[in-house]
Tab-separated table of C-alpha atoms and ligand atoms in Angstrom:
chain	number	residue	atom	x	y	z
A	1	MET	CA	-6.351	22.327	-1.560
A	2	ILE	CA	-5.496	19.576	-4.070
A	3	LYS	CA	-3.320	19.955	-7.131
A	4	TYR	CA	-4.120	17.405	-9.831
A	5	SER	CA	-1.642	16.330	-12.503
A	6	LYS	CA	-2.631	17.113	-16.086
A	7	GLU	CA	-3.360	13.478	-16.761
A	8	VAL	CA	-5.547	13.065	-13.658
A	9	SER	CA	-7.485	16.302	-14.353
A	10	GLN	CA	-8.305	15.050	-17.816
A	11	ALA	CA	-9.312	11.620	-16.531
A	12	LYS	CA	-11.561	13.190	-13.896
A	13	ALA	CA	-13.250	15.411	-16.483
A	14	ALA	CA	-13.774	12.442	-18.803
A	15	LYS	CA	-14.852	10.189	-15.880
A	16	LYS	CA	-12.186	7.650	-16.763
A	17	PRO	CA	-10.943	5.058	-14.240
A	18	ILE	CA	-8.216	6.375	-11.934
A	19	VAL	CA	-5.986	4.300	-9.651
A	20	ALA	CA	-4.446	5.858	-6.541
A	21	LEU	CA	-0.847	4.866	-5.787
A	22	GLU	CA	0.945	5.520	-2.532
A	23	SER	CA	4.337	7.185	-2.315
A	24	THR	CA	5.900	5.960	0.958
A	25	ILE	CA	6.820	2.789	-0.847
A	26	ILE	CA	8.820	4.995	-3.261
A	27	SER	CA	10.534	7.229	-0.679
A	28	HIS	CA	10.931	4.877	2.279
A	29	GLY	CA	10.117	1.365	1.041
A	30	LEU	CA	12.432	0.726	-1.902
A	31	PRO	CA	16.137	1.510	-2.296
A	32	ARG	CA	17.454	4.093	-4.769
A	33	PRO	CA	17.784	4.152	-7.730
A	34	ARG	CA	15.352	1.281	-8.331
A	35	ASN	CA	12.595	3.141	-6.458
A	36	LEU	CA	12.114	5.784	-9.154
A	37	GLU	CA	12.190	3.237	-11.984
A	38	VAL	CA	9.585	1.124	-10.190
A	39	ALA	CA	7.369	4.168	-9.576
A	40	GLN	CA	7.473	4.930	-13.302
A	41	GLU	CA	6.940	1.308	-14.339
A	42	VAL	CA	3.952	1.038	-12.008
A	43	GLU	CA	2.353	4.133	-13.558
A	44	GLU	CA	2.917	2.580	-17.006
A	45	ILE	CA	1.083	-0.574	-15.901
A	46	VAL	CA	-1.972	1.510	-14.954
A	47	ARG	CA	-1.931	3.150	-18.390
A	48	ALA	CA	-1.410	-0.151	-20.202
A	49	PHE	CA	-4.523	-1.603	-18.547
A	50	GLY	CA	-6.682	1.398	-19.431
A	51	GLY	CA	-6.495	3.496	-16.269
A	52	THR	CA	-4.893	6.740	-15.165
A	53	PRO	CA	-2.264	6.638	-12.407
A	54	ALA	CA	-2.628	9.044	-9.500
A	55	THR	CA	0.492	8.821	-7.353
A	56	ILE	CA	-0.267	10.810	-4.210
A	57	ALA	CA	2.231	12.934	-2.224
A	58	LEU	CA	2.779	16.424	-0.812
A	59	ILE	CA	5.186	18.755	-2.582
A	60	ASP	CA	6.190	21.875	-0.637
A	61	GLY	CA	3.070	21.510	1.494
A	62	VAL	CA	0.648	21.066	-1.399
A	63	ILE	CA	-1.324	17.823	-1.759
A	64	HIS	CA	-0.724	16.366	-5.210
A	65	VAL	CA	-2.976	13.762	-6.795
A	66	GLY	CA	-0.935	12.570	-9.749
A	67	LEU	CA	2.689	13.638	-10.035
A	68	GLU	CA	4.432	15.168	-13.046
A	69	SER	CA	7.728	13.432	-13.798
A	70	ASP	CA	9.958	15.976	-11.993
A	71	GLU	CA	7.715	15.673	-8.927
A	72	LEU	CA	7.957	11.887	-8.961
A	73	THR	CA	11.748	12.216	-9.185
A	74	ARG	CA	11.739	14.491	-6.171
A	75	ILE	CA	9.716	12.101	-4.032
A	76	ALA	CA	12.106	9.306	-5.009
A	77	ASN	CA	15.402	11.150	-4.510
A	78	ASP	CA	15.043	14.045	-2.066
A	79	ASP	CA	16.328	13.203	1.439
A	80	LEU	CA	14.049	15.843	2.959
A	81	VAL	CA	10.879	13.978	1.944
A	82	VAL	CA	9.220	12.759	5.151
A	83	LYS	CA	6.804	9.860	5.672
A	84	ALA	CA	3.327	11.246	6.340
A	85	SER	CA	0.333	9.508	7.822
A	86	THR	CA	-3.137	11.056	8.062
A	87	ARG	CA	-2.404	12.972	11.256
A	88	ASP	CA	0.576	14.694	9.629
A	89	LEU	CA	-1.225	16.100	6.584
A	90	ALA	CA	-2.455	19.419	8.006
A	91	ILE	CA	0.883	20.000	9.724
A	92	ILE	CA	2.869	19.369	6.559
A	93	GLU	CA	0.603	21.720	4.622
A	94	SER	CA	1.433	24.470	7.078
A	95	THR	CA	5.188	23.770	7.305
A	96	LYS	CA	5.311	23.452	3.492
A	97	GLN	CA	7.390	20.286	3.660
A	98	SER	CA	7.391	17.577	1.041
A	99	ALA	CA	6.073	14.222	2.112
A	100	ALA	CA	5.326	10.758	0.859
A	101	THR	CA	1.988	9.379	2.015
A	102	THR	CA	1.379	6.036	3.741
A	103	VAL	CA	-1.556	3.781	2.937
A	104	ALA	CA	-3.639	5.647	5.535
A	105	ALA	CA	-2.846	9.129	4.212
A	106	THR	CA	-3.072	8.067	0.567
A	107	ALA	CA	-6.491	6.484	1.095
A	108	HIS	CA	-7.687	9.639	2.864
A	109	ILE	CA	-6.568	11.898	0.025
A	110	ALA	CA	-7.864	9.500	-2.639
A	111	LYS	CA	-11.287	9.718	-1.016
A	112	LEU	CA	-11.114	13.536	-1.016
A	113	ALA	CA	-10.301	13.328	-4.717
A	114	GLY	CA	-13.171	10.935	-5.447
A	115	ILE	CA	-10.950	7.949	-6.300
A	116	SER	CA	-12.244	4.501	-5.269
A	117	VAL	CA	-9.391	2.103	-6.019
A	118	PHE	CA	-5.913	2.053	-4.578
A	119	ALA	CA	-2.901	-0.241	-5.095
A	120	THR	CA	-0.091	-0.780	-2.616
A	121	GLY	CA	2.432	-3.468	-1.655
A	122	GLY	CA	1.513	-4.565	1.825
A	123	LEU	CA	-0.706	-2.955	4.434
A	124	GLY	CA	0.548	-1.738	7.754
A	125	GLY	CA	-0.870	-3.608	10.743
A	126	VAL	CA	-0.253	-4.765	14.291
A	127	HIS	CA	3.450	-5.036	15.095
A	128	ARG	CA	4.898	-8.041	16.909
A	129	GLY	CA	5.550	-7.772	20.596
A	130	HIS	CA	4.539	-4.126	21.000
A	131	THR	CA	1.030	-3.831	22.351
A	132	TYR	CA	0.508	-0.271	21.161
A	133	ASP	CA	2.317	-0.361	17.843
A	134	GLU	CA	-0.492	-0.588	15.324
A	135	SER	CA	-0.314	1.081	11.939
A	136	ALA	CA	-2.703	3.981	11.385
A	137	ASP	CA	-3.476	2.111	8.151
A	138	LEU	CA	-5.908	-0.082	10.117
A	139	LEU	CA	-8.013	2.779	11.417
A	140	ALA	CA	-7.960	4.406	7.992
A	141	LEU	CA	-9.284	1.215	6.401
A	142	ALA	CA	-12.060	1.177	8.987
A	143	ASN	CA	-13.189	4.660	7.956
A	144	ILE	CA	-12.531	5.104	4.253
A	145	PRO	CA	-14.635	3.497	1.517
A	146	ILE	CA	-12.016	2.418	-0.988
A	147	VAL	CA	-10.920	-0.819	-2.613
A	148	ILE	CA	-7.331	-1.464	-1.629
A	149	VAL	CA	-5.313	-4.127	-3.414
A	150	CYS	CA	-2.373	-5.499	-1.441
A	151	ALA	CA	-0.364	-8.685	-0.869
A	152	GLY	CA	-1.765	-9.031	2.640
A	153	VAL	CA	0.179	-7.409	5.453
A	154	LYS	CA	3.933	-7.382	5.663
A	155	SER	CA	5.320	-10.544	7.231
A	156	ILE	CA	7.279	-8.371	9.669
A	157	LEU	CA	3.932	-7.865	11.442
A	158	ASP	CA	1.739	-9.845	13.796
A	159	VAL	CA	-0.526	-11.278	11.100
A	160	ALA	CA	-3.018	-12.903	13.471
A	161	GLY	CA	-3.351	-9.674	15.460
A	162	THR	CA	-3.846	-7.655	12.290
A	163	LEU	CA	-6.575	-9.998	11.030
A	164	GLU	CA	-8.363	-9.731	14.373
A	165	ARG	CA	-8.238	-5.940	14.201
A	166	LEU	CA	-9.625	-5.962	10.653
A	167	GLU	CA	-12.465	-8.146	11.912
A	168	SER	CA	-13.178	-5.803	14.842
A	169	PHE	CA	-13.237	-2.822	12.483
A	170	ALA	CA	-15.643	-4.699	10.168
A	171	VAL	CA	-13.286	-4.402	7.208
A	172	PRO	CA	-14.003	-7.129	4.630
A	173	VAL	CA	-10.997	-9.108	3.390
A	174	LEU	CA	-11.145	-10.925	0.049
A	175	GLY	CA	-8.651	-13.434	-1.309
A	176	TYR	CA	-8.164	-12.971	-5.041
A	177	LYS	CA	-7.983	-16.514	-6.437
A	178	THR	CA	-6.857	-17.765	-3.037
A	179	ASN	CA	-8.171	-19.003	0.312
A	180	LYS	CA	-4.910	-18.193	2.062
A	181	PHE	CA	-4.156	-14.801	3.511
A	182	PRO	CA	-0.956	-13.737	1.708
A	183	GLY	CA	2.144	-12.879	3.741
A	184	PHE	CA	3.612	-10.142	1.529
A	185	TYR	CA	7.002	-11.763	0.681
A	186	LEU	CA	5.240	-15.116	1.046
A	187	THR	CA	2.257	-16.404	-0.903
A	188	ASP	CA	0.655	-17.802	2.239
A	189	SER	CA	0.957	-16.304	5.722
A	190	GLY	CA	-0.441	-19.488	7.271
A	191	PHE	CA	-3.882	-17.952	7.897
A	192	GLU	CA	-7.067	-18.755	6.001
A	193	ILE	CA	-9.302	-16.237	4.267
A	194	GLU	CA	-13.006	-16.958	4.483
A	195	HIS	CA	-13.961	-15.184	1.264
A	196	ARG	CA	-12.367	-16.043	-2.028
A	197	VAL	CA	-13.157	-14.206	-5.264
A	198	ASP	CA	-12.120	-15.419	-8.682
A	199	SER	CA	-12.975	-12.462	-10.874
A	200	VAL	CA	-12.887	-8.706	-10.949
A	201	SER	CA	-16.605	-8.577	-11.695
A	202	GLN	CA	-17.285	-10.359	-8.386
A	203	ILE	CA	-15.380	-7.608	-6.563
A	204	ALA	CA	-17.408	-4.953	-8.379
A	205	GLU	CA	-20.628	-6.739	-7.427
A	206	ILE	CA	-19.605	-6.837	-3.754
A	207	TRP	CA	-18.737	-3.122	-3.910
A	208	ASN	CA	-22.223	-2.370	-5.250
A	209	ASN	CA	-24.011	-4.683	-2.782
A	210	ARG	CA	-22.298	-2.907	0.087
A	211	HIS	CA	-23.698	0.361	-1.134
A	212	ASP	CA	-27.253	-0.976	-1.101
A	213	LEU	CA	-26.759	-2.470	2.361
A	214	LYS	CA	-25.100	0.671	3.705
A	215	THR	CA	-22.085	-1.353	4.840
A	216	ASP	CA	-19.960	0.787	2.574
A	217	ASN	CA	-18.363	3.113	5.075
A	218	CYS	CA	-15.036	1.244	5.216
A	219	ALA	CA	-12.499	-0.212	2.829
A	220	ILE	CA	-12.582	-3.526	1.008
A	221	VAL	CA	-9.208	-5.250	1.256
A	222	VAL	CA	-8.433	-7.342	-1.825
A	223	THR	CA	-5.446	-9.571	-1.184
A	224	ASN	CA	-3.407	-10.701	-4.156
A	225	PRO	CA	-0.662	-13.225	-3.366
A	226	VAL	CA	2.743	-12.922	-4.987
A	227	GLU	CA	3.362	-15.650	-7.576
A	228	ASN	CA	7.041	-16.432	-6.929
A	229	GLN	CA	7.517	-16.002	-3.228
A	230	MET	CA	10.765	-15.416	-1.406
A	231	ASP	CA	12.745	-18.467	-0.354
A	232	LEU	CA	11.078	-19.481	2.910
A	233	ALA	CA	14.220	-20.334	4.894
A	234	LEU	CA	15.946	-17.108	3.816
A	235	HIS	CA	12.805	-15.125	4.663
A	236	ASN	CA	12.508	-16.602	8.153
A	237	LYS	CA	16.190	-16.073	8.939
A	238	ILE	CA	16.178	-12.417	7.820
A	239	LEU	CA	12.909	-11.754	9.623
A	240	ALA	CA	14.263	-13.065	12.939
A	241	ASP	CA	17.536	-11.145	12.546
A	242	GLY	CA	15.750	-7.951	11.452
A	243	LEU	CA	13.334	-7.977	14.385
A	244	ALA	CA	16.258	-8.502	16.771
A	245	ALA	CA	18.214	-5.651	15.148
A	246	ALA	CA	15.239	-3.276	15.417
A	247	GLU	CA	14.925	-4.138	19.100
A	248	LYS	CA	18.631	-3.713	19.762
A	249	GLU	CA	18.780	-0.346	17.983
A	250	HIS	CA	15.618	0.899	19.749
A	251	ILE	CA	13.862	1.675	16.461
A	252	SER	CA	10.393	3.035	17.197
A	253	GLY	CA	7.369	4.817	15.738
A	254	LYS	CA	7.183	5.347	12.019
A	255	ALA	CA	10.827	4.296	11.529
A	256	VAL	CA	10.071	0.638	12.329
A	257	THR	CA	8.567	-0.394	8.977
A	258	PRO	CA	11.206	1.343	6.784
A	259	PHE	CA	13.963	-0.125	8.993
A	260	LEU	CA	12.694	-3.695	8.590
A	261	LEU	CA	12.071	-3.345	4.851
A	262	GLU	CA	15.594	-1.969	4.374
A	263	TYR	CA	16.948	-4.798	6.535
A	264	PHE	CA	15.335	-7.297	4.182
A	265	HIS	CA	16.591	-5.538	1.061
A	266	SER	CA	20.174	-5.304	2.273
A	267	SER	CA	20.309	-8.865	3.669
A	268	SER	CA	18.602	-10.866	0.930
A	269	ASN	CA	20.906	-10.151	-1.989
A	270	GLY	CA	18.132	-8.598	-4.071
A	271	GLU	CA	15.580	-11.336	-3.412
A	272	SER	CA	13.201	-9.311	-1.203
A	273	LEU	CA	13.478	-6.375	-3.599
A	274	ARG	CA	12.543	-8.622	-6.519
A	275	VAL	CA	9.510	-9.910	-4.614
A	276	ASN	CA	8.483	-6.432	-3.409
A	277	ILE	CA	8.547	-5.127	-6.990
A	278	ASP	CA	6.596	-8.149	-8.312
A	279	ILE	CA	3.999	-7.505	-5.623
A	280	ILE	CA	3.445	-3.858	-6.360
A	281	LYS	CA	3.265	-4.457	-10.110
A	282	SER	CA	0.804	-7.300	-9.891
A	283	ASN	CA	-1.348	-5.389	-7.380
A	284	THR	CA	-1.348	-2.366	-9.671
A	285	GLN	CA	-2.546	-4.444	-12.601
A	286	LEU	CA	-5.383	-5.946	-10.561
A	287	ALA	CA	-6.336	-2.557	-9.088
A	288	THR	CA	-6.572	-1.095	-12.588
A	289	GLN	CA	-8.812	-3.928	-13.750
A	290	ILE	CA	-11.041	-3.309	-10.715
A	291	ALA	CA	-11.132	0.447	-11.370
A	292	CYS	CA	-12.235	-0.262	-14.952
A	293	ALA	CA	-14.936	-2.668	-13.725
A	294	LEU	CA	-16.326	-0.124	-11.226
B	301	PSU	N1	4.027	-1.553	1.140
B	301	PSU	C1	5.292	-1.738	0.647
B	301	PSU	N2	6.274	-0.894	1.092
B	301	PSU	C2	6.022	0.124	1.981
B	301	PSU	C3	4.708	0.304	2.503
B	301	PSU	C4	3.742	-0.570	2.033
B	301	PSU	O1	5.522	-2.645	-0.182
B	301	PSU	O2	6.936	0.881	2.302
B	301	PSU	C5	4.425	1.438	3.491
B	301	PSU	C6	2.987	1.921	3.316
B	301	PSU	O3	3.032	3.300	3.038
B	301	PSU	C7	2.325	1.656	4.644
B	301	PSU	C8	3.478	1.842	5.567
B	301	PSU	O4	1.252	2.521	4.895
B	301	PSU	O5	4.505	1.105	4.881
B	301	PSU	C9	3.168	1.332	6.976
B	301	PSU	O6	3.918	2.067	7.903
B	301	PSU	P1	3.553	2.018	9.469
B	301	PSU	O7	3.774	0.599	9.871
B	301	PSU	O8	4.546	2.976	10.125
B	301	PSU	O9	2.146	2.489	9.594
B	302	MN	MN1	3.925	1.805	13.978
């Protein structure tokens, strides 16, 4: 059912730390041609910090954990690559399509593959103004035991609503060296985080305590704020305009998040792209350090 890359097979056999990486950010989150370069740079960061990168995607209907370089190129450049969440996986296997996986689908596959740590940019969450638009990422986090490193949830979302849902689903949220819940492009979303951790070993200890207490059936969200945030005034202006544009163009379903991210990238003169890339790189580094500690 799963095809492992050479590198990931070897790491599994040798029981070396592996870091799962999602692919929707490559296919639908970042503009070409930078997307492929970033995907490669992110894998290099995992290797540099002593881990093995496992970028997850479906190629011609086959689940891949770890991509060879031609496969990574295909996910980055092929227009036929669709965005797949957990509910799409079995369908895409049978239609033999190629797909990039969201946080939800990546976490699901990582679990199947026995991988416990996962790096992404920002989580999906509750969308603003639409009562029933909630990312499947939330439900996945409620059901999959994995450490996920992110820069909070994307600021395009209803942050307060997302935090409430994470509380309802009993998903622990940790602030890495911060008491502020990060806002993806922004260091601080304006919401507090109750639990701050200042070291990777603390995260590993919490992971182990959960196991003993049998509260280990869901994810641990580790939030890692971006160091040089986007200019606040520019961010707020683009956010307001982007939300209005999405409304006006009747963007719905899984197209909403890619639409808003693209709106930011094309309106901010490279600034949101710079921040998005910083985020994913710094989250990858931290995720690798956590994978090594576990
Ligand atoms: N983080 C980024 N860029 C992205 C995403 C996360 O920096 O493109 C993707 C993830 O794959 C996440 C998805 O799961 O956005 C959320 O989509 P939706 O809101 O449709 O669930
Ligand atoms: Mn949605």
